[in-house]
XYZ file of C-alpha atoms in Angstrom:
786
model
C 144.321 62.666 190.478
C 144.289 60.394 193.816
C 145.194 63.322 195.977
C 142.344 65.640 194.354
C 139.926 62.843 195.031
C 140.958 62.206 198.519
C 140.434 66.116 199.162
C 136.731 66.061 197.310
C 136.016 63.128 199.681
C 137.367 65.011 202.800
C 135.472 68.143 201.870
C 132.194 66.024 201.587
C 132.686 64.729 205.025
C 133.398 67.982 206.542
C 130.265 69.545 204.775
C 127.885 66.916 204.176
C 124.691 69.146 204.061
C 126.981 71.759 201.539
C 127.372 68.850 199.358
C 123.787 67.659 199.194
C 122.626 70.963 198.284
C 125.323 71.673 195.638
C 124.187 68.077 194.088
C 120.730 69.533 194.217
C 121.613 72.947 192.572
C 123.512 70.829 189.848
C 120.359 68.505 189.070
C 117.736 71.392 189.123
C 119.947 73.414 186.715
C 120.268 70.044 184.388
C 116.329 69.617 184.507
C 115.733 73.519 183.897
C 117.948 73.455 180.540
C 116.491 70.455 179.615
C 112.842 70.227 180.872
C 110.513 67.354 181.062
C 107.797 67.977 178.575
C 104.351 66.949 179.883
C 101.870 67.105 176.945
C 99.055 68.066 179.655
C 100.492 70.959 180.420
C 101.157 74.496 178.587
C 104.887 74.476 177.699
C 106.752 77.661 176.857
C 107.299 78.344 173.134
C 110.086 80.826 173.638
C 110.764 81.531 169.787
C 107.310 82.753 169.475
C 107.724 84.592 172.740
C 104.416 83.366 174.344
C 102.912 80.459 175.968
C 99.689 80.266 173.989
C 98.853 79.167 170.367
C 97.313 82.294 168.254
C 94.321 80.567 167.995
C 93.860 80.534 171.745
C 95.287 84.120 172.508
C 97.873 86.762 171.023
C 99.086 90.020 172.018
C 96.764 92.955 172.964
C 93.778 90.585 172.970
C 91.102 90.879 175.785
C 91.340 88.117 177.985
C 89.873 87.152 181.397
C 91.892 85.720 184.137
C 91.556 84.413 187.684
C 94.088 84.155 190.233
C 95.233 85.480 193.922
C 96.843 88.800 194.911
C 100.583 87.995 195.815
C 101.808 91.805 196.051
C 100.654 95.225 195.386
C 102.234 98.675 194.454
C 99.501 101.409 194.246
C 98.145 100.806 190.563
C 100.122 97.763 189.984
C 99.148 94.395 191.236
C 101.245 90.802 191.056
C 98.757 88.003 190.539
C 99.388 84.218 190.916
C 97.484 82.775 188.220
C 94.984 80.132 188.148
C 93.217 80.015 184.837
C 92.961 82.303 182.034
C 90.000 82.480 179.525
C 90.917 82.250 175.805
C 88.970 83.637 172.919
C 86.718 80.422 172.569
C 85.618 81.103 176.181
C 87.887 77.996 177.602
C 89.600 78.226 180.535
C 93.311 77.394 180.477
C 94.789 75.930 183.921
C 98.353 77.759 184.195
C 101.441 76.459 186.259
C 102.125 78.451 189.579
C 103.305 81.690 187.576
C 102.454 85.145 188.077
C 101.615 88.259 186.032
C 101.740 92.004 186.303
C 98.209 93.587 186.445
C 98.045 97.494 185.855
C 94.504 98.812 187.117
C 92.668 101.229 185.142
C 91.040 102.457 187.936
C 91.225 102.267 191.829
C 89.532 99.144 193.465
C 89.351 97.999 197.223
C 91.832 95.087 196.798
C 93.549 93.098 199.639
C 96.751 90.824 199.805
C 95.691 87.036 199.124
C 92.348 88.118 197.892
C 91.080 85.862 194.934
C 90.004 88.111 192.014
C 88.826 87.916 188.647
C 90.091 90.781 186.116
C 89.792 91.358 182.404
C 92.395 93.474 180.533
C 94.548 93.748 177.315
C 97.458 91.097 177.370
C 100.861 91.998 176.777
C 103.852 89.711 176.472
C 107.332 90.864 177.916
C 109.599 91.858 174.953
C 112.891 89.601 173.808
C 115.950 91.490 173.223
C 116.632 91.779 169.437
C 120.162 93.222 169.429
C 123.204 91.606 171.299
C 123.333 93.364 174.721
C 120.079 94.785 174.713
C 117.883 94.133 177.934
C 115.420 91.169 177.865
C 112.303 92.097 179.645
C 111.327 88.508 178.856
C 114.295 86.956 180.506
C 114.186 89.001 183.435
C 110.605 88.411 184.170
C 111.173 84.742 183.326
C 113.460 84.268 186.042
C 111.129 85.832 188.522
C 108.449 83.471 187.091
C 106.401 86.413 185.635
C 104.615 85.541 181.926
C 103.026 88.489 180.972
C 101.515 91.714 181.665
C 97.636 92.924 181.714
C 97.080 96.508 180.840
C 93.566 98.566 181.285
C 92.614 95.955 183.565
C 89.255 96.061 185.381
C 88.371 93.831 188.428
C 85.156 92.055 187.658
C 84.984 90.294 191.038
C 86.747 89.757 193.937
C 86.293 87.004 196.737
C 85.528 87.599 200.258
C 88.706 85.904 201.965
C 92.131 87.544 201.968
C 95.352 87.106 203.845
C 94.927 89.142 206.841
C 98.453 89.013 208.221
C 99.938 89.969 205.157
C 97.625 92.609 204.357
C 98.304 94.439 207.866
C 101.944 94.020 206.977
C 101.470 95.570 203.594
C 99.235 98.524 205.562
C 102.461 99.186 207.722
C 104.915 99.122 204.808
C 102.582 101.688 203.082
C 102.538 104.031 206.213
C 106.373 103.587 206.426
C 106.703 104.755 202.973
C 104.488 107.753 203.359
C 106.262 108.644 206.670
C 109.645 108.543 204.457
C 108.198 110.457 201.642
C 106.988 113.235 204.179
C 110.237 113.527 206.064
C 112.910 113.266 203.444
C 113.471 114.901 200.106
C 111.992 113.165 196.966
C 115.467 111.632 195.761
C 116.426 110.680 199.054
C 113.499 109.073 199.904
C 113.278 106.910 196.815
C 116.741 105.595 198.167
C 115.627 104.679 201.619
C 112.229 102.919 200.357
C 114.160 100.856 198.334
C 116.791 100.251 201.316
C 114.039 99.137 203.824
C 111.063 98.257 201.621
C 112.442 97.053 198.427
C 110.270 99.593 196.509
C 112.624 100.993 193.672
C 109.826 102.451 191.677
C 110.441 105.805 193.104
C 114.137 106.068 192.511
C 115.066 108.826 189.827
C 116.723 107.801 186.680
C 119.781 109.645 187.395
C 120.678 108.192 190.805
C 119.944 104.681 189.672
C 122.265 105.078 186.513
C 124.881 106.743 188.722
C 125.024 104.047 191.338
C 125.177 101.344 188.833
C 127.702 102.626 187.094
C 129.725 103.321 190.132
C 129.612 99.802 190.985
C 127.571 100.464 194.431
C 124.063 99.246 193.126
C 123.533 97.528 196.343
C 122.677 100.695 198.390
C 119.365 100.600 196.054
C 118.434 97.463 197.494
C 117.502 95.348 200.353
C 120.834 93.638 200.751
C 121.891 90.793 203.008
C 123.797 93.319 205.052
C 120.933 95.208 205.970
C 118.965 92.319 207.274
C 121.990 90.472 209.026
C 122.315 94.037 210.862
C 118.680 94.108 211.946
C 118.512 90.537 212.726
C 121.526 90.325 214.738
C 121.011 93.501 216.647
C 117.630 92.236 217.750
C 119.141 89.017 218.874
C 121.888 90.700 221.144
C 119.241 92.983 222.292
C 116.981 90.482 223.293
C 120.066 88.331 225.002
C 121.107 91.315 226.922
C 117.504 91.968 228.151
C 117.893 88.245 229.754
C 115.838 86.351 227.070
C 117.323 83.045 227.041
C 118.900 81.424 223.700
C 115.628 79.446 222.653
C 113.430 82.623 223.663
C 115.992 85.132 221.668
C 115.998 82.890 218.736
C 112.270 82.114 218.642
C 111.545 85.928 218.538
C 114.174 86.899 216.301
C 113.485 84.433 213.651
C 109.572 85.244 214.106
C 110.260 88.953 213.547
C 112.530 88.038 210.359
C 110.195 86.044 208.803
C 107.387 88.766 209.249
C 109.799 91.094 207.767
C 110.552 89.045 204.753
C 106.676 88.916 203.996
C 106.049 92.485 204.168
C 108.900 93.263 201.655
C 108.299 90.527 199.650
C 110.946 87.964 200.039
C 113.504 89.373 197.551
C 116.464 87.294 196.504
C 118.832 88.814 198.332
C 116.925 89.181 201.580
C 115.607 85.442 200.973
C 119.055 84.315 201.369
C 120.369 86.671 204.369
C 117.005 85.354 206.120
C 117.820 81.768 205.342
C 121.303 82.083 206.505
C 120.712 83.863 209.355
C 118.332 81.406 210.239
C 120.826 78.664 210.169
C 123.009 80.877 212.157
C 120.352 80.772 215.020
C 119.428 77.062 214.409
C 123.217 76.431 214.950
C 123.069 78.397 218.406
C 120.096 76.390 219.814
C 122.012 73.179 218.980
C 125.054 74.380 220.016
C 126.843 73.600 216.510
C 129.377 76.153 214.503
C 127.960 78.199 211.856
C 129.615 77.509 208.409
C 128.881 80.054 205.710
C 129.356 77.935 202.632
C 126.830 75.376 203.827
C 124.183 77.763 204.663
C 125.015 79.714 201.117
C 124.330 76.624 199.092
C 121.236 75.515 201.337
C 119.716 78.933 200.654
C 120.456 78.689 196.823
C 119.323 75.156 196.812
C 115.905 76.166 198.065
C 115.672 78.979 195.506
C 116.260 76.966 192.482
C 113.958 74.074 193.626
C 111.062 76.517 193.763
C 112.126 77.930 190.510
C 115.156 76.781 188.701
C 115.026 79.944 186.137
C 115.855 82.180 188.860
C 119.530 81.470 188.410
C 119.435 83.761 185.612
C 118.741 86.446 187.967
C 121.594 89.060 188.391
C 120.396 90.313 191.868
C 120.592 86.568 192.794
C 124.074 85.973 191.209
C 125.422 89.355 192.922
C 124.047 88.580 195.905
C 125.403 84.778 196.240
C 128.460 86.031 194.572
C 129.421 88.784 197.019
C 128.954 86.173 200.089
C 131.245 83.899 198.246
C 133.681 86.595 198.098
C 133.719 87.109 201.793
C 133.048 83.663 203.144
C 135.267 81.641 200.971
C 137.931 83.779 198.594
C 138.714 85.997 201.491
C 138.611 83.432 204.179
C 140.955 81.271 202.231
C 143.097 83.929 201.621
C 143.934 85.028 205.117
C 144.387 81.271 206.065
C 146.761 80.145 203.142
C 148.491 83.359 201.677
C 148.506 86.347 203.808
C 146.432 88.065 206.534
C 146.484 91.754 206.436
C 146.738 94.170 209.325
C 143.038 94.947 210.707
C 143.619 98.192 209.051
C 143.652 96.991 205.810
C 141.078 94.137 206.182
C 138.139 96.502 204.720
C 140.387 96.792 201.481
C 140.950 93.263 201.148
C 136.930 92.151 201.720
C 136.120 94.803 199.247
C 138.822 93.653 196.730
C 137.603 89.903 197.131
C 133.802 90.757 196.788
C 134.999 92.748 193.723
C 136.739 89.771 192.145
C 134.044 87.286 193.128
C 131.277 89.400 191.556
C 133.577 90.848 188.360
C 132.364 87.890 185.801
C 128.707 88.834 186.936
C 129.021 92.212 186.573
C 130.462 91.923 183.315
C 128.389 89.345 181.758
C 125.340 91.620 182.741
C 126.621 95.189 182.219
C 129.431 94.459 180.006
C 131.649 97.006 181.772
C 133.752 96.896 184.875
C 134.294 99.936 187.429
C 137.824 99.103 188.919
C 137.165 102.251 191.277
C 134.450 100.552 192.847
C 136.928 98.702 195.195
C 137.941 102.014 196.738
C 134.330 103.511 196.420
C 133.071 100.895 198.704
C 135.568 101.667 201.327
C 133.463 105.001 201.744
C 130.055 103.037 200.883
C 130.253 100.127 203.246
C 131.547 101.759 206.420
C 128.498 104.232 206.372
C 126.061 101.637 205.764
C 125.087 100.855 209.365
C 124.764 104.567 210.430
C 122.743 104.981 207.446
C 120.325 101.963 208.222
C 119.810 103.217 211.766
C 119.281 106.714 210.636
C 116.722 105.618 208.013
C 114.944 103.393 210.768
C 114.748 106.507 213.073
C 113.075 108.483 210.375
C 109.941 106.001 210.962
C 109.790 106.991 214.637
C 109.314 110.218 216.707
C 113.224 110.578 216.730
C 113.052 111.588 212.936
C 114.535 114.880 213.958
C 117.856 112.867 214.785
C 117.476 110.380 211.644
C 116.903 113.151 208.799
C 119.853 114.841 208.957
C 122.021 112.066 209.012
C 120.412 110.202 206.581
C 120.437 113.192 204.063
C 124.143 113.607 204.790
C 125.347 110.065 204.132
C 123.168 109.996 200.821
C 124.936 113.348 199.821
C 128.328 111.731 200.491
C 127.316 108.880 198.459
C 126.352 111.168 195.499
C 129.424 113.238 195.565
C 131.708 110.346 195.698
C 130.114 108.797 193.087
C 130.095 111.632 190.787
C 133.506 112.373 191.458
C 134.669 108.944 190.452
C 132.151 108.959 187.786
C 133.548 112.243 186.160
C 137.095 110.625 186.179
C 135.948 107.828 183.933
C 139.562 106.361 184.222
C 138.743 103.071 186.187
C 135.853 102.329 184.082
C 136.289 99.870 181.214
C 134.032 98.083 178.304
C 134.800 94.337 178.482
C 132.102 92.999 176.424
C 130.258 89.757 177.255
C 131.901 86.458 178.582
C 131.687 82.848 177.655
C 131.104 80.222 179.692
C 134.797 79.000 179.319
C 136.119 82.543 180.377
C 134.326 82.337 183.364
C 135.376 78.838 184.276
C 138.901 79.665 183.296
C 138.780 83.277 185.530
C 137.200 81.276 188.857
C 139.715 78.541 188.722
C 142.829 81.014 188.378
C 140.796 82.666 191.677
C 140.802 79.471 193.430
C 144.228 78.981 192.928
C 145.319 82.365 193.910
C 143.793 81.666 197.207
C 144.950 78.348 197.615
C 148.292 77.630 195.846
C 149.940 76.720 198.789
C 149.145 74.997 202.213
C 149.181 77.216 205.435
C 153.055 78.074 206.636
C 153.194 78.992 209.848
C 156.244 79.344 212.516
C 155.461 76.528 214.356
C 155.538 74.328 211.531
C 158.978 75.727 210.306
C 161.563 72.984 210.916
C 164.313 75.493 211.282
C 162.272 78.231 212.922
C 164.891 78.457 215.618
C 168.016 78.949 213.337
C 166.707 81.119 210.593
C 162.929 79.934 210.157
C 161.678 83.681 210.632
C 163.418 84.502 207.623
C 162.218 81.455 205.709
C 158.629 82.375 206.780
C 158.634 85.858 205.696
C 160.227 84.611 202.163
C 157.498 82.107 201.753
C 154.987 84.727 202.609
C 156.177 86.995 200.091
C 156.328 84.558 197.458
C 152.794 83.416 198.130
C 151.521 86.860 197.951
C 153.575 87.485 194.768
C 152.039 84.129 193.094
C 148.765 84.879 194.216
C 148.758 88.398 192.667
C 149.982 86.650 189.391
C 146.944 84.425 189.238
C 144.654 87.308 189.879
C 146.151 89.218 186.977
C 145.960 86.461 184.701
C 142.583 85.960 185.707
C 141.459 89.326 185.032
C 143.528 89.448 181.649
C 141.690 86.461 180.517
C 138.149 88.481 180.769
C 139.655 91.417 179.573
C 141.623 90.676 176.211
C 139.588 90.064 172.964
C 140.660 89.165 169.831
C 138.421 90.032 167.128
C 139.385 87.525 164.580
C 137.202 87.948 161.396
C 135.315 90.777 159.770
C 131.865 91.360 161.665
C 129.077 93.551 160.370
C 126.155 94.044 162.251
C 123.004 95.798 160.973
C 121.080 96.653 164.440
C 117.135 96.262 165.013
C 116.629 100.108 165.584
C 112.902 99.710 164.714
C 111.950 102.189 162.036
C 115.582 103.652 161.254
C 119.111 102.387 160.460
C 122.296 101.500 162.060
C 125.142 99.453 161.058
C 128.411 98.493 162.979
C 131.325 97.497 161.264
C 134.276 95.703 163.151
C 137.613 95.121 161.264
C 139.723 92.191 161.992
C 142.592 94.172 163.675
C 139.577 95.724 166.035
C 138.805 99.196 164.467
C 135.438 99.838 164.586
C 133.055 102.183 162.080
C 129.485 102.746 162.196
C 126.960 103.926 159.318
C 124.016 105.877 161.034
C 122.367 105.313 163.965
C 118.691 106.180 164.760
C 115.080 105.385 165.091
C 111.775 106.782 164.969
C 109.803 103.832 166.669
C 112.193 103.096 169.504
C 112.598 105.986 172.535
C 116.349 106.867 173.270
C 117.753 104.071 170.695
C 121.171 105.270 171.459
C 120.523 104.372 175.057
C 118.757 101.407 174.986
C 119.972 99.932 171.842
C 123.445 101.102 170.295
C 125.517 101.751 173.114
C 124.446 98.139 174.976
C 125.461 96.593 171.481
C 128.753 98.368 171.670
C 129.483 97.354 175.308
C 128.606 94.033 174.611
C 131.345 93.548 172.320
C 133.808 95.352 174.581
C 134.092 98.465 171.966
C 135.806 101.462 173.797
C 136.471 103.551 170.666
C 135.148 103.990 167.106
C 137.524 105.079 164.121
C 134.477 106.788 162.639
C 130.774 107.401 162.284
C 129.290 107.814 158.864
C 125.951 109.815 158.648
C 124.496 109.327 155.326
C 121.660 112.224 155.537
C 120.363 114.597 158.212
C 117.301 112.416 159.092
C 116.611 111.650 162.686
C 115.949 108.135 162.213
C 119.416 108.108 160.923
C 121.340 109.861 163.777
C 119.331 110.790 166.567
C 120.960 107.719 168.269
C 124.283 108.899 167.395
C 123.703 112.161 168.657
C 123.161 110.503 172.070
C 125.940 108.443 171.972
C 128.202 111.957 171.443
C 126.491 113.412 174.521
C 127.170 109.911 176.725
C 130.658 108.787 175.133
C 132.594 110.204 177.951
C 130.249 108.443 180.591
C 129.664 105.232 178.574
C 133.325 105.158 177.712
C 132.980 105.156 174.053
C 135.003 107.458 172.179
C 133.987 108.732 168.757
C 137.309 109.878 166.733
C 135.803 111.258 163.435
C 132.279 111.977 161.674
C 131.720 111.786 158.032
C 129.036 113.182 155.979
C 128.683 114.297 152.149
C 130.828 117.525 151.758
C 127.210 119.246 150.628
C 125.619 118.672 153.774
C 128.299 120.321 155.842
C 126.332 123.792 155.873
C 122.927 121.921 156.431
C 120.848 123.071 159.222
C 119.941 119.506 159.665
C 123.104 118.716 160.864
C 124.284 121.586 162.902
C 122.962 120.531 166.394
C 124.932 117.348 165.767
C 127.940 119.097 164.687
C 127.972 121.613 167.423
C 127.965 118.479 170.034
C 131.000 116.835 168.017
C 133.013 119.954 168.238
C 132.128 120.473 171.979
C 133.590 117.006 172.684
C 136.490 116.878 170.046
C 135.006 114.907 167.789
C 136.400 115.812 163.984
C 133.902 116.390 161.478
C 134.882 115.745 157.730
C 133.207 116.030 154.529
C 133.404 113.315 151.991
C 131.998 112.583 148.442
C 132.043 110.176 145.488
C 135.631 108.877 144.481
C 136.934 108.824 148.566
C 138.167 105.738 149.531
C 138.976 104.908 153.651
C 141.366 102.084 154.027
C 142.240 100.289 157.192
C 144.316 96.757 156.687
C 142.030 94.843 154.292
C 139.035 97.045 154.780
C 138.141 99.450 152.279
C 135.050 102.107 152.333
C 134.610 103.451 149.113
C 132.238 106.238 148.577
C 130.359 105.689 145.125
C 127.744 108.562 145.622
C 127.141 111.595 145.882
C 129.303 113.144 143.809
C 131.045 116.916 144.611
C 128.119 119.299 143.279
C 124.975 116.983 143.903
C 121.912 118.610 145.037
C 120.936 117.917 148.208
C 117.639 119.692 147.783
C 115.742 116.088 148.005
C 117.754 115.057 151.259
C 117.214 111.039 150.566
C 118.700 111.337 146.881
C 122.038 112.952 148.543
C 122.493 110.107 151.070
C 126.023 108.499 151.106
C 126.062 105.184 149.067
C 129.310 103.427 149.899
C 130.810 99.974 148.799
C 132.047 98.054 152.166
C 134.997 95.849 150.698
C 137.226 93.235 152.298
C 139.080 90.911 150.054
C 136.494 89.382 147.708
C 133.615 90.614 149.757
C 131.463 93.492 149.045
C 128.521 94.968 150.823
C 126.575 97.904 149.325
C 125.047 100.399 151.903
C 122.422 103.076 150.324
C 121.136 105.208 153.331
C 117.483 106.625 152.095
C 118.695 107.074 148.826
C 115.756 107.330 145.828
C 115.345 106.910 142.290
C 117.462 109.933 141.414
C 120.330 109.111 143.395
C 120.239 105.311 142.409
C 120.207 106.527 138.770
C 123.403 108.789 139.329
C 125.046 105.381 140.831
C 124.119 103.240 137.773
C 125.396 106.023 135.413
C 128.940 106.524 137.027
C 129.438 103.050 137.332
C 127.439 101.313 135.112
C 130.280 100.539 132.853
C 132.525 98.073 134.731
C 135.211 98.202 132.515
C 135.749 101.900 133.153
C 134.790 101.562 136.569
C 137.886 98.837 137.160
C 140.199 101.496 135.767
C 139.332 104.528 137.554
C 141.571 105.834 140.180
C 140.321 106.925 143.313
C 141.860 109.136 146.098
C 142.334 107.571 149.853
C 140.849 110.111 151.967
C 141.242 108.825 155.548
C 144.435 106.820 156.253
C 147.690 108.241 154.883
C 150.598 105.747 154.377
C 153.689 105.629 156.880
C 154.926 108.707 155.431
C 152.098 110.908 155.709
C 151.717 111.231 151.898
C 148.201 110.447 150.362
C 147.995 107.670 148.227
C 146.025 106.554 145.129
C 144.216 103.310 144.579
C 142.309 101.794 142.087
C 138.622 101.374 142.382
C 137.188 97.881 142.836
C 133.381 99.071 142.448
C 131.604 97.543 139.716
C 132.050 93.831 140.906
C 128.957 91.896 141.802
C 127.934 92.763 145.408
C 127.547 89.895 147.960
C 125.146 91.691 150.211
C 122.726 94.888 149.397
C 121.253 97.176 152.514
C 118.005 98.096 150.899
C 117.273 101.795 150.835
C 114.940 103.709 152.827
C 113.435 100.655 154.877
C 111.888 99.012 151.705
C 110.318 102.133 150.513
C 108.608 101.823 146.849
C 110.448 104.919 145.923
C 113.895 102.968 145.995
C 115.529 99.880 144.854
C 114.521 100.032 141.516
C 114.930 97.095 138.806
C 117.566 98.676 137.161
C 119.705 99.379 140.325
C 118.937 95.775 141.407
C 120.225 94.890 138.064
C 123.582 96.493 138.711
C 124.148 95.683 141.668
C 123.366 91.913 141.525
C 122.990 91.183 145.170
C 122.842 87.789 146.451
C 121.503 88.943 149.921
C 119.314 92.049 150.638
C 118.949 93.456 154.252
C 115.890 95.520 155.205
C 116.198 97.761 158.279
C 112.765 98.334 159.416
C 110.257 98.234 161.894
C 107.285 96.470 162.890
C 103.851 97.810 161.274
C 105.478 101.100 160.055
C 104.702 103.372 157.216
C 103.845 99.826 154.927
C 107.786 99.327 154.775
C 109.106 97.172 153.108
C 106.599 97.474 150.254
C 105.436 94.468 148.291
C 106.718 95.879 144.798
C 110.277 96.068 146.448
C 110.233 92.602 148.052
C 108.631 91.201 144.411
C 111.846 92.710 142.372
C 114.350 91.417 145.058
C 112.712 87.745 144.860
C 112.553 88.194 141.111
C 116.379 88.142 141.225
C 116.445 85.104 143.379
C 117.677 87.430 146.106
C 117.610 86.196 150.108
C 115.935 88.930 151.977
C 116.613 89.448 155.684
C 114.442 91.848 157.728
C 114.913 93.158 161.084
C 111.439 93.208 162.166
C 111.579 89.190 161.719
C 114.950 88.052 162.589
C 116.260 90.993 164.977
C 119.903 92.295 164.577
C 121.349 90.773 161.362
C 124.960 89.787 161.877
C 127.257 89.306 158.657
C 130.669 87.211 159.545
C 133.701 87.148 156.880
C 136.403 84.874 156.958
C 138.457 82.843 154.399
C 135.843 80.660 154.025
C 133.378 83.562 152.586
C 130.561 85.166 154.369
C 127.481 84.355 156.330
C 124.642 86.042 157.816
C 122.560 85.305 160.679
C 119.792 86.868 162.747
C 119.749 87.376 166.306
C 116.181 86.334 167.007
C 115.726 82.386 166.420
C 113.026 81.570 163.835
């Protein structure tokens, strides 16, 4: 303990500025987590997803605001708020925050100009499912409160920021020239690299680069800034300009460039760090990467503590930490690789440094990105030079080079993406896992003190062999610590039975994960959420590290129950989520409504199996018993032929109902109404044979009271009749429903459930509903806090 304390004191003495900055960062984070409330200020109300009371402003209200233009992008402005007018005419003074304003028409507006605009206020939406992207958290990290749609400018001030406006005009001219010279898909990438404008990058390219782990191509990275700034500084020095003059001109150009591109997180970090490097040149002090990194982070956090949540910031600082600390420590204390292997080791430590951040943000890891970056990074400087040439009269030289390099990037990403072998869904990580991971990585690069030939006491008599032996031992131990660190992130122990009823809006989707890790899904679709598979179902599966599903049950052929599954089938190879089987009612096997999804399933090797009342699927203590429809039941009505299933786990029972209506409900109660008969009826285990491969017979457990009922047809008045509720006797009723959709759930259904003292949970109110079943029983909780 004393040795650790002495090492800490020594580190503070060596890097006093770094220590001060770390203290500032920790203090700011503590205050951000536990803010000091001031009654005179408007305080965030995150549970209500707004900062106003409903009496003042509610979503889609027409509001008037006053502020200054801080950024512009075609029809979209970013305005720093000064005040907002409520419906009572009161002007509320706001903290220093910004909003996005979408103009309904074109106006002559300048940077820094004071404006008064009127439009419809819309709040950034929160995530309502695990793993789902939260626009609220994303924009909060950037200090953006809400959006204003259909905005009209009522009044503008005369004064504006002349320098910022001229730089904006230069940027617009540069973007226009890039659009003229390059192909549309490549122009979007170059504009993102040079000017930070990601709005014109096509969706395919963005997803391809992100999944390949090389999304840094699509941003103004610190590498770009450092390359440009260092190039300018060295050019000025070679031209004979003194050190002070070269530093002054380089710093001035760097700041102007930062203003033009809007000071993104990565560019701000690079500018601050390079400024410290230049300042060190002037005062003849050595440059320390950890000090400059902590100094840049402390400045960002002091201005906006919430920015620490920003993934871009985490990745930018994490990558520099990988090179500046982990790689440098490794080559000093463990092993210094030959120059030819240095790029590989740098790429490896950048990957290791950012791995927990990537997993916590995207829930997957691309292990092949280590090798892909060996192709990407060496060509980046050439690409940057060629991109700059596109803006000059020498564009005839820059265009073919830029187009060729970007083609190589795409081909490389597509080749690795098609292989899919190096990509793995790991799932979200807790703070303890992340701390343990970084602790092991630190041990891996600092486990032993440096061992050199000069320090070897017996170098002259066999010390060379001792040196080599020690070095091999260091490398092996370092590899072991890295291996253990990755295992901590990858290995998950499911533990208990978990069931999630996803918030898919107006639709249905339920995921079941058994204690042994086997996963099943019942339906997955929506009418109100676009691309529900891409933006809701797949992120949820990735969040929990699910790479394979035993089976998907499709209750009936309605789009709001299966269009998300159809997306999942199409994307399963790319998203590394394998579906083994699909189950539907036997009567639907020839149904036209299922034909398209069946064809896609067959094309991807998914087995499609027909089931009916009486079939039981067993997996350990988990039993999925099909109660309805029986063989021969008419599929004419569609909804009444929905699969009704008893999800049993030890003494726990969940009844799922699809969109079954009165006729189907009566068929269930008629078949299983006599509990004594139901308890002695034998059902055939349809899915899982025993070890000998022979199908076995097991008694039905249906007929017991159900703990939870998944209310049929989103709470429609044509379902969940009194007789059905009396038969099921649920304690909890779950309703999968979108906000303000078709009058669901109907008041009569809610009243019938309440009459039986049934607790009602709705996805439109609490978001995704999670059910945890363990030895103590079961408990339900909503994803959205009330």
